[in-house]
Tab-separated table of C-alpha atoms and ligand atoms in Angstrom:
chain	number	residue	atom	x	y	z
A	1	UNK	CA	-16.117	210.414	2.865
A	2	UNK	CA	-15.099	208.964	6.185
A	3	UNK	CA	-11.588	207.944	7.158
A	4	UNK	CA	-8.934	208.026	9.819
A	5	UNK	CA	-6.309	210.818	10.122
A	6	UNK	CA	-2.882	209.674	8.882
A	7	UNK	CA	0.207	210.645	10.797
A	8	UNK	CA	3.017	212.080	8.598
A	9	UNK	CA	5.472	209.227	9.586
A	10	UNK	CA	3.281	206.561	8.082
A	11	UNK	CA	2.391	208.330	4.814
A	12	UNK	CA	5.190	206.577	2.818
A	13	UNK	CA	4.193	203.165	4.099
A	14	UNK	CA	0.566	203.742	3.198
A	15	UNK	CA	1.485	204.961	-0.263
A	16	UNK	CA	3.611	201.844	-0.805
A	17	UNK	CA	0.752	199.607	0.387
A	18	UNK	CA	-1.710	201.362	-1.966
A	19	UNK	CA	0.690	200.925	-4.899
A	20	UNK	CA	1.003	197.178	-4.171
A	21	UNK	CA	-2.760	196.735	-3.940
A	22	UNK	CA	-3.154	198.717	-7.143
A	23	UNK	CA	-0.644	196.447	-8.904
A	24	UNK	CA	-2.417	193.318	-7.642
A	25	UNK	CA	-5.787	194.598	-8.795
A	26	UNK	CA	-4.399	195.367	-12.261
A	27	UNK	CA	-2.967	191.813	-12.555
A	28	UNK	CA	-6.300	190.276	-11.532
A	29	UNK	CA	-8.114	192.535	-13.937
A	30	UNK	CA	-5.781	191.483	-16.743
A	31	UNK	CA	-6.338	187.804	-15.805
A	32	UNK	CA	-10.096	188.308	-15.831
A	33	UNK	CA	-9.883	190.068	-19.205
A	34	UNK	CA	-7.797	187.173	-20.614
A	35	UNK	CA	-10.352	184.648	-19.299
A	36	UNK	CA	-13.218	186.610	-20.798
A	37	UNK	CA	-11.399	186.789	-24.144
A	38	UNK	CA	-10.846	183.007	-24.032
A	39	UNK	CA	-14.503	182.436	-23.191
A	40	UNK	CA	-15.651	184.783	-25.920
A	41	UNK	CA	-13.470	183.100	-28.539
A	42	UNK	CA	-14.738	179.672	-27.448
A	43	UNK	CA	-11.255	178.511	-26.401
A	44	UNK	CA	-12.587	177.735	-22.955
A	45	UNK	CA	-16.084	176.898	-21.855
A	46	UNK	CA	-15.586	176.343	-18.176
A	47	UNK	CA	-13.756	178.098	-15.417
A	48	UNK	CA	-12.633	176.285	-12.295
A	49	UNK	CA	-12.135	178.524	-9.294
A	50	UNK	CA	-9.784	176.402	-7.284
A	51	UNK	CA	-9.990	177.981	-3.802
A	52	UNK	CA	-13.778	177.753	-3.757
A	53	UNK	CA	-13.890	174.469	-5.716
A	54	UNK	CA	-16.498	175.889	-8.028
A	55	UNK	CA	-16.888	175.395	-11.738
A	56	UNK	CA	-18.535	177.940	-14.015
A	57	UNK	CA	-19.657	176.803	-17.454
A	58	UNK	CA	-21.083	178.770	-20.341
A	59	UNK	CA	-23.856	177.896	-22.691
A	60	UNK	CA	-21.658	177.880	-25.759
A	61	UNK	CA	-22.465	176.740	-29.305
A	62	UNK	CA	-21.675	173.163	-28.201
A	63	UNK	CA	-24.992	173.089	-26.327
A	64	UNK	CA	-26.524	170.449	-28.678
A	65	UNK	CA	-23.520	168.208	-27.989
A	66	UNK	CA	-24.011	168.702	-24.262
A	67	UNK	CA	-27.696	167.833	-24.555
A	68	UNK	CA	-26.828	164.667	-26.458
A	69	UNK	CA	-24.345	163.672	-23.766
A	70	UNK	CA	-26.902	164.528	-21.114
A	71	UNK	CA	-29.426	162.196	-22.662
A	72	UNK	CA	-26.978	159.356	-23.283
A	73	UNK	CA	-27.843	156.020	-21.720
A	74	UNK	CA	-24.198	155.614	-20.733
A	75	UNK	CA	-22.795	157.652	-17.910
A	76	UNK	CA	-20.286	160.275	-19.113
A	77	UNK	CA	-18.039	162.754	-17.396
A	78	UNK	CA	-15.717	165.544	-18.542
A	79	UNK	CA	-12.647	166.316	-16.475
A	80	UNK	CA	-9.902	168.860	-16.299
A	81	UNK	CA	-6.473	167.412	-17.032
A	82	UNK	CA	-5.865	166.921	-13.324
A	83	UNK	CA	-9.037	164.892	-12.939
A	84	UNK	CA	-11.501	167.468	-11.564
A	85	UNK	CA	-15.054	166.977	-12.775
A	86	UNK	CA	-16.197	169.821	-15.031
A	87	UNK	CA	-19.370	168.170	-16.121
A	88	UNK	CA	-21.090	164.837	-15.422
A	89	UNK	CA	-24.281	163.728	-17.108
A	90	UNK	CA	-27.403	162.654	-15.243
A	91	UNK	CA	-26.689	158.915	-15.697
A	92	UNK	CA	-23.284	159.272	-14.098
A	93	UNK	CA	-24.782	161.052	-11.081
A	94	UNK	CA	-27.430	158.318	-10.820
A	95	UNK	CA	-24.761	155.649	-11.083
A	96	UNK	CA	-22.877	157.177	-8.150
A	97	UNK	CA	-26.067	157.881	-6.238
A	98	UNK	CA	-25.285	161.594	-5.819
A	99	UNK	CA	-26.890	164.824	-7.058
A	100	UNK	CA	-25.665	165.894	-10.461
A	101	UNK	CA	-25.136	169.433	-9.198
A	102	UNK	CA	-22.757	168.157	-6.515
A	103	UNK	CA	-20.359	166.510	-8.917
A	104	UNK	CA	-18.811	169.481	-10.699
A	105	UNK	CA	-15.641	170.593	-8.949
A	106	UNK	CA	-15.062	167.270	-7.211
A	107	UNK	CA	-12.109	165.088	-8.068
A	108	UNK	CA	-13.213	161.938	-9.862
A	109	UNK	CA	-10.458	160.030	-8.002
A	110	UNK	CA	-12.415	160.429	-4.747
A	111	UNK	CA	-15.128	158.166	-6.245
A	112	UNK	CA	-12.597	155.530	-7.305
A	113	UNK	CA	-11.759	152.844	-4.722
A	114	UNK	CA	-8.179	153.047	-3.425
A	115	UNK	CA	-7.359	149.617	-4.855
A	116	UNK	CA	-8.171	150.737	-8.404
A	117	UNK	CA	-6.996	154.353	-8.174
A	118	UNK	CA	-3.607	153.553	-9.745
A	119	UNK	CA	-5.371	152.431	-12.955
A	120	UNK	CA	-7.322	155.707	-13.028
A	121	UNK	CA	-4.183	157.799	-12.507
A	122	UNK	CA	-2.450	155.872	-15.288
A	123	UNK	CA	-5.370	156.806	-17.555
A	124	UNK	CA	-4.928	160.488	-16.689
A	125	UNK	CA	-1.200	160.181	-17.489
A	126	UNK	CA	-2.072	158.615	-20.869
A	127	UNK	CA	-4.368	161.547	-21.554
A	128	UNK	CA	-1.662	163.998	-20.501
A	129	UNK	CA	0.733	162.297	-22.966
A	130	UNK	CA	-2.038	162.572	-25.582
A	131	UNK	CA	-2.086	158.768	-25.788
A	132	UNK	CA	-5.842	158.634	-25.873
A	133	UNK	CA	-6.257	156.133	-28.703
A	134	UNK	CA	-8.181	153.286	-27.082
A	135	UNK	CA	-7.159	154.513	-23.625
A	136	UNK	CA	-9.300	152.888	-20.959
A	137	UNK	CA	-9.127	151.922	-17.330
A	138	UNK	CA	-11.092	149.353	-15.393
A	139	UNK	CA	-11.803	150.732	-11.957
A	140	UNK	CA	-14.337	150.322	-9.180
A	141	UNK	CA	-16.503	153.299	-8.230
A	142	UNK	CA	-17.908	153.906	-4.773
A	143	UNK	CA	-21.609	154.236	-4.751
A	144	UNK	CA	-23.385	156.284	-2.147
A	145	UNK	CA	-25.062	153.757	0.152
A	146	UNK	CA	-24.729	150.894	-2.321
A	147	UNK	CA	-22.419	148.196	-3.573
A	148	UNK	CA	-19.315	149.344	-5.466
A	149	UNK	CA	-19.662	149.272	-9.256
A	150	UNK	CA	-16.963	147.881	-11.524
A	151	UNK	CA	-16.725	150.153	-14.579
A	152	UNK	CA	-14.601	150.745	-17.615
A	153	UNK	CA	-13.623	154.391	-18.171
A	154	UNK	CA	-13.052	154.944	-21.872
A	155	UNK	CA	-11.630	158.204	-23.235
A	156	UNK	CA	-14.099	159.662	-25.692
A	157	UNK	CA	-12.747	160.316	-29.139
A	158	UNK	CA	-14.888	163.474	-29.190
A	159	UNK	CA	-12.377	165.180	-26.956
A	160	UNK	CA	-12.258	168.929	-27.362
A	161	UNK	CA	-8.633	170.094	-27.334
A	162	UNK	CA	-9.443	172.927	-24.956
A	163	UNK	CA	-10.978	170.687	-22.300
A	164	UNK	CA	-9.580	167.778	-20.379
A	165	UNK	CA	-10.664	164.229	-21.208
A	166	UNK	CA	-14.276	163.219	-21.616
A	167	UNK	CA	-14.844	159.747	-20.269
A	168	UNK	CA	-17.635	157.378	-21.148
A	169	UNK	CA	-18.380	155.059	-18.243
A	170	UNK	CA	-19.390	151.504	-19.017
A	171	UNK	CA	-20.932	149.516	-16.178
A	172	UNK	CA	-19.203	146.127	-15.942
A	173	UNK	CA	-21.402	144.692	-13.183
A	174	UNK	CA	-23.272	142.288	-15.449
A	175	UNK	CA	-20.087	141.371	-17.291
A	176	UNK	CA	-18.324	140.673	-13.960
A	177	UNK	CA	-21.269	138.541	-12.804
A	178	UNK	CA	-21.176	136.706	-16.088
A	179	UNK	CA	-17.414	136.136	-15.797
A	180	UNK	CA	-17.868	134.940	-12.232
A	181	UNK	CA	-20.657	132.639	-13.389
A	182	UNK	CA	-18.476	131.298	-16.202
A	183	UNK	CA	-15.600	130.664	-13.785
A	184	UNK	CA	-17.957	128.863	-11.379
A	185	UNK	CA	-19.415	126.880	-14.275
A	186	UNK	CA	-15.939	125.897	-15.478
A	187	UNK	CA	-14.947	124.870	-11.956
A	188	UNK	CA	-18.154	122.831	-11.667
A	189	UNK	CA	-17.557	121.176	-15.013
A	190	UNK	CA	-13.981	120.351	-13.996
A	191	UNK	CA	-15.106	118.827	-10.702
A	192	UNK	CA	-17.869	116.940	-12.498
A	193	UNK	CA	-15.265	115.511	-14.897
A	194	UNK	CA	-13.109	114.526	-11.920
A	195	UNK	CA	-16.092	112.933	-10.184
A	196	UNK	CA	-17.032	110.999	-13.301
A	197	UNK	CA	-13.476	109.835	-13.696
A	198	UNK	CA	-13.293	108.817	-10.016
A	199	UNK	CA	-16.654	107.055	-10.390
A	200	UNK	CA	-15.433	105.190	-13.475
A	201	UNK	CA	-12.238	104.136	-11.674
A	202	UNK	CA	-14.356	102.986	-8.683
A	203	UNK	CA	-16.551	100.900	-11.017
A	204	UNK	CA	-13.490	99.357	-12.599
A	205	UNK	CA	-11.944	98.686	-9.209
A	206	UNK	CA	-15.176	97.031	-7.980
A	207	UNK	CA	-15.259	94.890	-11.128
A	208	UNK	CA	-11.625	93.799	-10.677
A	209	UNK	CA	-12.161	93.191	-6.973
A	210	UNK	CA	-15.236	91.041	-7.578
A	211	UNK	CA	-13.341	89.059	-10.226
A	212	UNK	CA	-10.313	88.512	-8.045
A	213	UNK	CA	-12.435	87.521	-5.032
A	214	UNK	CA	-14.473	85.125	-7.151
A	215	UNK	CA	-11.451	83.286	-8.540
A	216	UNK	CA	-10.539	81.409	-5.324
A	217	UNK	CA	-14.146	80.215	-4.907
A	218	UNK	CA	-13.896	77.563	-7.666
A	219	UNK	CA	-10.936	75.708	-6.055
A	220	UNK	CA	-12.611	75.979	-2.608
A	221	UNK	CA	-15.802	74.447	-4.038
A	222	UNK	CA	-13.759	71.759	-5.726
A	223	UNK	CA	-11.972	70.943	-2.468
A	224	UNK	CA	-15.297	70.749	-0.602
A	225	UNK	CA	-16.641	68.331	-3.262
A	226	UNK	CA	-13.612	66.072	-2.765
A	227	UNK	CA	-14.092	66.176	1.011
A	228	UNK	CA	-17.786	65.343	0.573
A	229	UNK	CA	-16.911	62.409	-1.667
A	230	UNK	CA	-14.359	61.114	0.820
A	231	UNK	CA	-16.832	61.468	3.701
A	232	UNK	CA	-15.769	61.551	7.346
A	233	UNK	CA	-17.050	59.773	10.408
A	234	UNK	CA	-16.282	62.864	12.496
A	235	UNK	CA	-19.511	64.978	12.730
A	236	UNK	CA	-17.477	68.164	13.357
A	237	UNK	CA	-15.630	67.652	10.066
A	238	UNK	CA	-18.919	67.133	8.154
A	239	UNK	CA	-20.397	70.223	9.853
A	240	UNK	CA	-17.361	72.313	8.900
A	241	UNK	CA	-17.555	71.068	5.320
A	242	UNK	CA	-21.253	72.042	5.059
A	243	UNK	CA	-20.567	75.496	6.518
A	244	UNK	CA	-17.847	76.092	3.920
A	245	UNK	CA	-20.122	74.850	1.149
A	246	UNK	CA	-23.012	77.169	2.166
A	247	UNK	CA	-20.882	80.218	2.802
A	248	UNK	CA	-19.072	79.800	-0.516
A	249	UNK	CA	-22.514	79.951	-2.186
A	250	UNK	CA	-23.451	83.114	-0.272
A	251	UNK	CA	-20.158	84.710	-1.215
A	252	UNK	CA	-20.506	83.680	-4.854
A	253	UNK	CA	-23.986	85.282	-4.995
A	254	UNK	CA	-22.739	88.535	-3.471
A	255	UNK	CA	-19.829	88.665	-5.892
A	256	UNK	CA	-22.101	87.916	-8.859
A	257	UNK	CA	-24.349	90.829	-7.839
A	258	UNK	CA	-21.327	93.073	-7.431
A	259	UNK	CA	-19.998	92.064	-10.845
A	260	UNK	CA	-23.403	92.635	-12.476
A	261	UNK	CA	-23.781	96.043	-10.838
A	262	UNK	CA	-20.355	97.143	-12.057
A	263	UNK	CA	-21.079	95.736	-15.544
A	264	UNK	CA	-24.223	97.878	-15.650
A	265	UNK	CA	-22.299	100.966	-14.496
A	266	UNK	CA	-19.652	100.348	-17.145
A	267	UNK	CA	-22.363	99.657	-19.774
A	268	UNK	CA	-20.954	96.181	-20.279
A	269	UNK	CA	-24.016	94.143	-19.385
A	270	UNK	CA	-25.874	92.740	-22.348
A	271	UNK	CA	-29.359	91.258	-22.175
A	272	UNK	CA	-30.158	87.956	-23.851
A	273	UNK	CA	-33.731	88.717	-24.775
A	274	UNK	CA	-36.077	86.033	-25.996
A	275	UNK	CA	-39.758	85.339	-26.161
A	276	UNK	CA	-40.894	83.651	-22.915
A	277	UNK	CA	-44.048	83.136	-20.932
A	278	UNK	CA	-44.477	85.118	-17.718
A	279	UNK	CA	-45.244	81.886	-15.816
A	280	UNK	CA	-41.780	80.487	-16.623
A	281	UNK	CA	-40.069	83.660	-15.383
A	282	UNK	CA	-42.144	83.709	-12.180
A	283	UNK	CA	-41.369	80.052	-11.576
A	284	UNK	CA	-37.625	80.707	-11.848
A	285	UNK	CA	-37.860	83.643	-9.404
A	286	UNK	CA	-39.947	81.673	-6.924
A	287	UNK	CA	-37.599	78.719	-7.081
A	288	UNK	CA	-34.829	80.946	-5.704
A	289	UNK	CA	-36.899	82.923	-3.210
A	290	UNK	CA	-39.531	80.554	-1.891
A	291	UNK	CA	-37.074	78.735	0.419
A	292	UNK	CA	-35.873	82.080	1.847
A	293	UNK	CA	-39.464	83.272	2.397
A	294	UNK	CA	-40.582	80.002	3.935
A	295	UNK	CA	-37.516	79.814	6.197
A	296	UNK	CA	-38.812	82.948	7.940
A	297	UNK	CA	-42.317	81.601	8.323
A	298	UNK	CA	-43.937	84.292	6.174
A	299	UNK	CA	-47.284	83.814	4.497
A	300	UNK	CA	-46.633	84.031	0.778
A	301	UNK	CA	-49.356	84.755	-1.789
A	302	UNK	CA	-48.818	84.815	-5.541
A	303	UNK	CA	-51.419	86.153	-7.928
A	304	UNK	CA	-50.784	86.135	-11.684
A	305	UNK	CA	-52.932	86.131	-14.856
A	306	UNK	CA	-54.345	82.692	-15.622
A	307	UNK	CA	-53.828	83.083	-19.373
A	308	UNK	CA	-50.315	83.015	-20.880
A	309	UNK	CA	-48.523	86.374	-21.041
A	310	UNK	CA	-45.858	86.530	-23.689
A	311	UNK	CA	-42.804	88.618	-22.766
A	312	UNK	CA	-39.783	89.616	-24.819
A	313	UNK	CA	-37.143	89.825	-22.067
A	314	UNK	CA	-33.966	88.261	-20.725
A	315	UNK	CA	-35.728	85.647	-18.540
A	316	UNK	CA	-32.756	85.064	-16.247
A	317	UNK	CA	-32.428	88.786	-15.567
A	318	UNK	CA	-36.157	89.350	-14.951
A	319	UNK	CA	-36.210	86.376	-12.562
A	320	UNK	CA	-33.157	87.921	-10.869
A	321	UNK	CA	-35.015	91.257	-10.446
A	322	UNK	CA	-38.054	89.586	-8.910
A	323	UNK	CA	-36.116	87.270	-6.620
A	324	UNK	CA	-34.075	90.260	-5.400
A	325	UNK	CA	-37.331	91.986	-4.432
A	326	UNK	CA	-38.774	88.850	-2.846
A	327	UNK	CA	-35.569	88.162	-0.880
A	328	UNK	CA	-35.610	91.741	0.398
A	329	UNK	CA	-39.279	91.403	1.372
A	330	UNK	CA	-38.390	88.298	3.363
A	331	UNK	CA	-35.287	89.894	4.841
A	332	UNK	CA	-36.911	93.153	5.954
A	333	UNK	CA	-40.067	91.577	7.457
A	334	UNK	CA	-40.266	90.185	10.976
A	335	UNK	CA	-40.849	86.439	11.083
A	336	UNK	CA	-44.405	85.373	10.284
A	337	UNK	CA	-45.096	88.376	8.072
A	338	UNK	CA	-47.151	88.702	4.924
A	339	UNK	CA	-45.592	88.754	1.462
A	340	UNK	CA	-47.550	89.087	-1.783
A	341	UNK	CA	-46.523	88.983	-5.388
A	342	UNK	CA	-49.085	90.288	-7.861
A	343	UNK	CA	-48.578	90.283	-11.629
A	344	UNK	CA	-51.018	91.887	-14.039
A	345	UNK	CA	-51.128	93.256	-17.580
A	346	UNK	CA	-52.398	96.793	-18.137
A	347	UNK	CA	-52.241	98.857	-21.340
A	348	UNK	CA	-49.714	96.587	-23.011
A	349	UNK	CA	-47.409	96.557	-20.013
A	350	UNK	CA	-46.630	94.075	-17.285
A	351	UNK	CA	-46.874	95.273	-13.697
A	352	UNK	CA	-45.400	93.123	-10.932
A	353	UNK	CA	-45.832	94.244	-7.355
A	354	UNK	CA	-43.966	92.744	-4.395
A	355	UNK	CA	-45.610	93.778	-1.144
A	356	UNK	CA	-44.583	93.016	2.418
A	357	UNK	CA	-45.785	93.772	5.936
A	358	UNK	CA	-42.250	94.465	7.114
A	359	UNK	CA	-40.221	97.300	8.609
A	360	UNK	CA	-41.202	99.796	5.887
A	361	UNK	CA	-39.123	102.610	4.477
A	362	UNK	CA	-38.837	106.177	5.799
A	363	UNK	CA	-40.077	108.754	3.236
A	364	UNK	CA	-36.643	110.410	2.942
A	365	UNK	CA	-35.066	107.050	2.050
A	366	UNK	CA	-37.541	106.209	-0.723
A	367	UNK	CA	-35.690	108.205	-3.352
A	368	UNK	CA	-32.278	106.884	-2.313
A	369	UNK	CA	-32.665	103.159	-1.961
A	370	UNK	CA	-32.098	102.527	-5.677
A	371	UNK	CA	-28.656	104.139	-5.485
A	372	UNK	CA	-25.739	101.770	-5.348
A	373	UNK	CA	-24.522	100.965	-1.778
A	374	UNK	CA	-27.513	102.720	-0.237
A	375	UNK	CA	-28.913	101.156	2.937
A	376	UNK	CA	-31.362	102.536	5.477
A	377	UNK	CA	-29.912	102.536	9.000
A	378	UNK	CA	-32.981	100.902	10.496
A	379	UNK	CA	-32.775	98.082	7.939
A	380	UNK	CA	-29.196	97.223	8.824
A	381	UNK	CA	-30.316	95.608	12.073
A	382	UNK	CA	-32.326	93.073	10.100
A	383	UNK	CA	-30.251	92.833	6.972
A	384	UNK	CA	-27.890	89.983	8.013
A	385	UNK	CA	-25.288	91.356	5.657
A	386	UNK	CA	-25.798	92.608	2.125
A	387	UNK	CA	-23.927	95.205	0.178
A	388	UNK	CA	-26.728	97.616	-0.654
A	389	UNK	CA	-26.577	96.804	-4.351
A	390	UNK	CA	-29.610	94.528	-4.846
A	391	UNK	CA	-32.055	97.347	-5.616
A	392	UNK	CA	-29.591	99.338	-7.737
A	393	UNK	CA	-28.971	96.148	-9.710
A	394	UNK	CA	-32.723	95.540	-10.063
A	395	UNK	CA	-33.206	99.121	-11.277
A	396	UNK	CA	-30.304	98.815	-13.727
A	397	UNK	CA	-31.769	95.617	-15.166
A	398	UNK	CA	-35.298	97.052	-15.376
A	399	UNK	CA	-33.928	100.151	-17.138
A	400	UNK	CA	-32.097	97.963	-19.657
A	401	UNK	CA	-35.468	96.395	-20.450
A	402	UNK	CA	-37.008	99.844	-21.020
A	403	UNK	CA	-39.148	99.554	-17.887
A	404	UNK	CA	-39.224	101.246	-14.493
A	405	UNK	CA	-39.222	100.374	-10.823
A	406	UNK	CA	-40.720	102.302	-7.916
A	407	UNK	CA	-40.925	101.865	-4.156
A	408	UNK	CA	-43.851	102.788	-1.935
A	409	UNK	CA	-44.183	102.711	1.818
A	410	UNK	CA	-46.429	104.411	4.340
A	411	UNK	CA	-43.355	104.824	6.521
A	412	UNK	CA	-41.265	102.914	9.028
A	413	UNK	CA	-43.216	99.976	10.437
A	414	UNK	CA	-45.857	100.042	7.704
A	415	UNK	CA	-44.509	97.582	5.138
A	416	UNK	CA	-43.233	98.295	1.643
A	417	UNK	CA	-44.251	97.745	-1.934
A	418	UNK	CA	-42.000	97.546	-4.989
A	419	UNK	CA	-43.594	97.843	-8.405
A	420	UNK	CA	-41.829	96.776	-11.569
A	421	UNK	CA	-43.217	97.897	-14.936
A	422	UNK	CA	-42.012	96.152	-18.079
A	423	UNK	CA	-43.162	96.694	-21.675
A	424	UNK	CA	-44.548	93.501	-23.183
A	425	UNK	CA	-43.148	94.207	-26.639
A	426	UNK	CA	-39.716	95.510	-27.604
A	427	UNK	CA	-39.703	99.268	-28.206
B	1	ADP	P1	-29.239	95.330	0.836
B	1	ADP	O1	-30.506	94.567	1.053
B	1	ADP	O2	-28.069	94.473	0.531
B	1	ADP	O3	-28.965	96.330	1.904
B	1	ADP	P2	-30.630	96.504	-1.409
B	1	ADP	O4	-30.097	97.358	-2.505
B	1	ADP	O5	-31.349	95.280	-1.797
B	1	ADP	O6	-29.403	96.197	-0.476
B	1	ADP	O7	-31.579	97.390	-0.544
B	1	ADP	C1	-31.169	98.689	-0.209
B	1	ADP	C2	-31.863	99.166	1.035
B	1	ADP	O8	-33.248	99.355	0.755
B	1	ADP	C3	-31.840	98.168	2.150
B	1	ADP	O9	-30.640	98.282	2.892
B	1	ADP	C4	-33.054	98.580	2.953
B	1	ADP	O10	-32.728	99.716	3.718
B	1	ADP	C5	-34.046	99.044	1.891
B	1	ADP	N1	-34.997	98.000	1.519
B	1	ADP	C6	-34.976	97.221	0.431
B	1	ADP	N2	-36.040	96.417	0.377
B	1	ADP	C7	-36.784	96.694	1.478
B	1	ADP	C8	-38.021	96.205	2.009
B	1	ADP	N3	-38.729	95.260	1.387
B	1	ADP	N4	-38.454	96.740	3.165
B	1	ADP	C9	-37.768	97.704	3.795
B	1	ADP	N5	-36.602	98.209	3.346
B	1	ADP	C10	-36.119	97.713	2.202
């Protein structure tokens, strides 16, 4: 044996020190014996050594239960009452993106985001008060190198009295996405309702406006008639009278179009369908448009079937569609251009094409020009006014007849073609 020599003066102190150490060792031995007894009796199946943050578990008769928890699809974790992880299954480790072996001994709270930690601590308090019936907490877990995961921690009813709570972790990511989606969908539906309502009010306002603006036109026309009847030797007076007469007509036409367009939007326009010959409808359209086309010096060609073509349509409305297209062709073509109207019957349907050699339509505008109030910028230079409703009105009327209308153009400067398709017989 080796050792140092002890001086007589220090003997008492050494003896005292040895007694203290002896006492301490006995206490620790007794503690260890108590722990072993608890382990042997199955009261405890894990030992947490706090200073070293290590957890020791035993393979006790609950091994099958552990295996079942290990293989669960849901993440699960068993804690001490103060929230230290005793055991976490593989899924839980995967969910957090850490090694399973690293979890035991760590405090679960360190994986919970600070904003949701209060909910977790409340859950631990519930467990401490034995209020575990339906106890749950919605928290957000940090994920190693990934996005945080919203989860619901539910206290398992399989809780062993000797251990702290066992928590089953339910991933709420999909549910949160779904809730978010539902909220977005509800917001979209609400704004769609508002838009529809605003659109309906706009249609009603346009209808009222057109009505109110049209009302003064009748007395103005009447006054002009009286002036015409009276006659005047002053050429300026006659000129002024003619200007008023013409402009009142222009205004009346614009307001009629506006009224029709709003009637279509409000589903208040009714067709007066009857059996008519195509030639009669074409004649009515040409009567309106020929003067406009000729005034601009365009060459105008009409080609239609020689034999009668019986239609079941509202003749006034179909003539209105075609004259709208012809007037546009004249309006959006430089003077001296080429305008063609071709009508033909194919597969029980009537196809009417109005073609011009005018300013053409940019590809990105082709899908928009049938929308109400839509006008291409380039066209505005030539348009000499117009509200941008002629084509939307034409489309509305064609749709009411169960037909379709399409626009074609090889681009700006390359002319345009509008094709109307109408069924010959009622559906
Ligand atoms: P408006 O002629 O009053 O502007 P429309 O609804 O009749 O209204 O026409 C909408 C837009 O479609 C016009 O502003 C113009 O940009 C374009 N458009 C219509 N017809 C033609 C055409 N034949 N050639 C070129 N652009 C056209």
